[in-house]
Each structure stands twice: as structure tokens, then as C-alpha cells.
Amino acid sequence: MATYKKSVIVDGSWVKSGDLKTGVRAKIVSETTPTPSQFQNKDGSVKNQDVCQVKFEGFNETYKMALNRATINGLVDAFGEDAKDWMNKVLLVETEKMRVAGRAVIAVYLIAEGYHRADDANGYAVIVKNSVDPRDYEDQPSGHVEQQDASKDVPF
């Protein structure tokens, strides 16, 4: 007998990273779900991306966004492993211009209050608590920290 899980489809337009600026506030307004991407793994299988809907301060529309690994790890550390617990938290946008495979791209990070983006000992982006030295990030235990729900005070 086959078993099935209900699939969740995230609707809307994709956010354009070039339209976002560091310091803008954001809220994830849908559950983050693994979704097949247009890219393939080295073995030819389809890569997944972690997609959710995000509302950005100053924008009327809600946008689809694929969360990068640093953002996901930061959200897990701040709010726990259940993506439902990431929703409606006020997050800060940070953008970073970089080169990937010879192309200029803009990485977008969503960062919880009390955290910041840094580079680990290998030069990779990580999101860590303000009191954590990112060079020692691999040795830090992950802990769930309760954040006050300031979402009702945010006008977006």
C-alpha cells in the first residue's frame, strides 16, 4: 500500500534579491517546505530548495524566497527545528554581494534578533548568537531561545 503526504505549494512571485536592502525587516508568513529546484545534484537527481513566503517591510506583496543554509541554521538555533515556529517572527534582512561560478549574485540572509551573520573558520557564512565567536561555531551547541513576539507591533 502506498502512503502519501499532503504537498504544500508556495504561491507568488519570487523576490528579487537586488530589490532588498540590508536592515529591512521581514516575516516568514508560510511554512518553509522542501521544493524541487531547477538544479541537479552531482548524481543527476533533482536538488531541493527550502521555499517559503516572506513579507518584507515596505513591499505590498508577499514573495516566495528560497532560504539559504545559513539562514535555516540560524532559524533552527533561534526558534527550533519546526518551520512552523519560524513564522511571524520579525527578522532582519542582510544582503551580501558575492561571486558564484563567475557570476555576481546577491545572497540574502534572514536574521533573528540577538544574532548576526559572520564567516566561520572556513570562510562560510553562518548566523550565530551575538555572544558566539563564529570561528568556534562548529563547537557551539544549538539551543532554542524564546523571542518575544514583537510581530503585532510591526506595521507590515
PDB file of C-alpha atoms in Angstrom, residues 20-117:
ATOM      1  CA  LEU A  20      16.238  44.125  -0.930  1.00  0.00           C
ATOM      2  CA  LYS A  21      18.477  46.215   1.277  1.00  0.00           C
ATOM      3  CA  THR A  22      20.311  45.334   4.477  1.00  0.00           C
ATOM      4  CA  GLY A  23      18.326  46.466   7.509  1.00  0.00           C
ATOM      5  CA  VAL A  24      14.827  45.872   6.117  1.00  0.00           C
ATOM      6  CA  ARG A  25      12.577  43.872   8.427  1.00  0.00           C
ATOM      7  CA  ALA A  26      10.836  40.720   7.229  1.00  0.00           C
ATOM      8  CA  LYS A  27       8.489  37.976   8.415  1.00  0.00           C
ATOM      9  CA  ILE A  28       8.129  34.436   7.121  1.00  0.00           C
ATOM     10  CA  VAL A  29       4.372  34.028   6.605  1.00  0.00           C
ATOM     11  CA  SER A  30       4.130  30.421   5.378  1.00  0.00           C
ATOM     12  CA  GLU A  31       5.706  27.181   6.464  1.00  0.00           C
ATOM     13  CA  THR A  32       9.090  26.562   4.832  1.00  0.00           C
ATOM     14  CA  THR A  33       8.957  23.422   2.684  1.00  0.00           C
ATOM     15  CA  PRO A  34      11.497  21.497   0.583  1.00  0.00           C
ATOM     16  CA  THR A  35      10.616  22.058  -3.078  1.00  0.00           C
ATOM     17  CA  PRO A  36      12.301  20.655  -6.204  1.00  0.00           C
ATOM     18  CA  SER A  37      14.538  23.232  -7.870  1.00  0.00           C
ATOM     19  CA  GLN A  38      15.749  23.651 -11.434  1.00  0.00           C
ATOM     20  CA  PHE A  39      19.215  22.397 -10.430  1.00  0.00           C
ATOM     21  CA  GLN A  40      20.610  18.873 -10.160  1.00  0.00           C
ATOM     22  CA  ASN A  41      22.906  17.131  -7.706  1.00  0.00           C
ATOM     23  CA  LYS A  42      26.150  15.611  -8.997  1.00  0.00           C
ATOM     24  CA  ASP A  43      24.389  12.232  -9.301  1.00  0.00           C
ATOM     25  CA  GLY A  44      21.717  13.748 -11.582  1.00  0.00           C
ATOM     26  CA  SER A  45      18.914  13.784  -9.021  1.00  0.00           C
ATOM     27  CA  VAL A  46      16.890  16.955  -8.567  1.00  0.00           C
ATOM     28  CA  LYS A  47      18.101  19.345  -5.875  1.00  0.00           C
ATOM     29  CA  ASN A  48      15.594  20.629  -3.356  1.00  0.00           C
ATOM     30  CA  GLN A  49      15.377  24.186  -2.133  1.00  0.00           C
ATOM     31  CA  ASP A  50      13.676  25.348   1.058  1.00  0.00           C
ATOM     32  CA  VAL A  51      10.920  27.755  -0.017  1.00  0.00           C
ATOM     33  CA  CYS A  52       8.567  29.962   1.976  1.00  0.00           C
ATOM     34  CA  GLN A  53       6.542  33.143   1.589  1.00  0.00           C
ATOM     35  CA  VAL A  54       8.072  36.253   3.120  1.00  0.00           C
ATOM     36  CA  LYS A  55       6.584  39.688   3.765  1.00  0.00           C
ATOM     37  CA  PHE A  56       9.174  42.464   3.573  1.00  0.00           C
ATOM     38  CA  GLU A  57       8.798  45.869   5.177  1.00  0.00           C
ATOM     39  CA  GLY A  58       7.990  48.475   2.541  1.00  0.00           C
ATOM     40  CA  PHE A  59       6.588  45.978   0.000  1.00  0.00           C
ATOM     41  CA  ASN A  60       2.863  45.440  -0.571  1.00  0.00           C
ATOM     42  CA  GLU A  61       3.218  41.908  -1.933  1.00  0.00           C
ATOM     43  CA  THR A  62       4.265  38.693  -0.214  1.00  0.00           C
ATOM     44  CA  TYR A  63       7.132  36.970  -2.067  1.00  0.00           C
ATOM     45  CA  LYS A  64       8.468  33.439  -2.438  1.00  0.00           C
ATOM     46  CA  MET A  65      12.020  33.007  -1.205  1.00  0.00           C
ATOM     47  CA  ALA A  66      14.415  30.072  -1.091  1.00  0.00           C
ATOM     48  CA  LEU A  67      16.201  30.158   2.254  1.00  0.00           C
ATOM     49  CA  ASN A  68      19.934  29.515   2.194  1.00  0.00           C
ATOM     50  CA  ARG A  69      21.609  27.093   4.595  1.00  0.00           C
ATOM     51  CA  ALA A  70      22.998  29.846   6.853  1.00  0.00           C
ATOM     52  CA  THR A  71      19.511  31.333   7.301  1.00  0.00           C
ATOM     53  CA  ILE A  72      17.968  27.925   8.035  1.00  0.00           C
ATOM     54  CA  ASN A  73      20.655  27.056  10.588  1.00  0.00           C
ATOM     55  CA  GLY A  74      20.179  30.448  12.267  1.00  0.00           C
ATOM     56  CA  LEU A  75      16.396  29.977  12.413  1.00  0.00           C
ATOM     57  CA  VAL A  76      16.806  26.472  13.865  1.00  0.00           C
ATOM     58  CA  ASP A  77      19.164  27.840  16.513  1.00  0.00           C
ATOM     59  CA  ALA A  78      16.844  30.744  17.367  1.00  0.00           C
ATOM     60  CA  PHE A  79      13.401  29.104  17.175  1.00  0.00           C
ATOM     61  CA  GLY A  80      13.823  25.328  16.952  1.00  0.00           C
ATOM     62  CA  GLU A  81      13.576  22.704  14.209  1.00  0.00           C
ATOM     63  CA  ASP A  82       9.859  23.070  13.399  1.00  0.00           C
ATOM     64  CA  ALA A  83       9.489  25.514  10.493  1.00  0.00           C
ATOM     65  CA  LYS A  84       6.038  26.486  11.786  1.00  0.00           C
ATOM     66  CA  ASP A  85       7.839  28.139  14.720  1.00  0.00           C
ATOM     67  CA  TRP A  86       9.759  30.403  12.317  1.00  0.00           C
ATOM     68  CA  MET A  87       6.594  32.055  11.073  1.00  0.00           C
ATOM     69  CA  ASN A  88       5.588  35.611  12.024  1.00  0.00           C
ATOM     70  CA  LYS A  89       8.863  36.376  13.790  1.00  0.00           C
ATOM     71  CA  VAL A  90      10.448  39.724  12.987  1.00  0.00           C
ATOM     72  CA  LEU A  91      13.709  39.066  11.145  1.00  0.00           C
ATOM     73  CA  LEU A  92      16.340  41.420   9.794  1.00  0.00           C
ATOM     74  CA  VAL A  93      17.432  41.222   6.152  1.00  0.00           C
ATOM     75  CA  GLU A  94      21.146  41.253   5.394  1.00  0.00           C
ATOM     76  CA  THR A  95      22.421  41.183   1.827  1.00  0.00           C
ATOM     77  CA  GLU A  96      25.896  40.282   0.620  1.00  0.00           C
ATOM     78  CA  LYS A  97      27.314  40.662  -2.881  1.00  0.00           C
ATOM     79  CA  MET A  98      29.433  37.685  -3.909  1.00  0.00           C
ATOM     80  CA  ARG A  99      30.687  35.745  -6.899  1.00  0.00           C
ATOM     81  CA  VAL A 100      29.440  32.231  -7.532  1.00  0.00           C
ATOM     82  CA  ALA A 101      30.736  30.275 -10.525  1.00  0.00           C
ATOM     83  CA  GLY A 102      31.998  33.512 -12.030  1.00  0.00           C
ATOM     84  CA  ARG A 103      28.645  35.292 -11.697  1.00  0.00           C
ATOM     85  CA  ALA A 104      27.823  38.220  -9.427  1.00  0.00           C
ATOM     86  CA  VAL A 105      24.966  37.278  -7.077  1.00  0.00           C
ATOM     87  CA  ILE A 106      23.385  38.787  -4.005  1.00  0.00           C
ATOM     88  CA  ALA A 107      22.906  36.445  -1.052  1.00  0.00           C
ATOM     89  CA  VAL A 108      20.009  37.286   1.270  1.00  0.00           C
ATOM     90  CA  TYR A 109      20.015  36.248   4.905  1.00  0.00           C
ATOM     91  CA  LEU A 110      17.087  36.483   7.337  1.00  0.00           C
ATOM     92  CA  ILE A 111      18.438  37.012  10.851  1.00  0.00           C
ATOM     93  CA  ALA A 112      16.658  36.704  14.213  1.00  0.00           C
ATOM     94  CA  GLU A 113      17.032  39.313  16.931  1.00  0.00           C
ATOM     95  CA  GLY A 114      20.152  38.659  19.012  1.00  0.00           C
ATOM     96  CA  TYR A 115      22.004  37.005  16.084  1.00  0.00           C
ATOM     97  CA  HIS A 116      24.362  38.199  13.371  1.00  0.00           C
ATOM     98  CA  ARG A 117      25.938  36.924  10.143  1.00  0.00           C
TER      99      ARG A 117
END
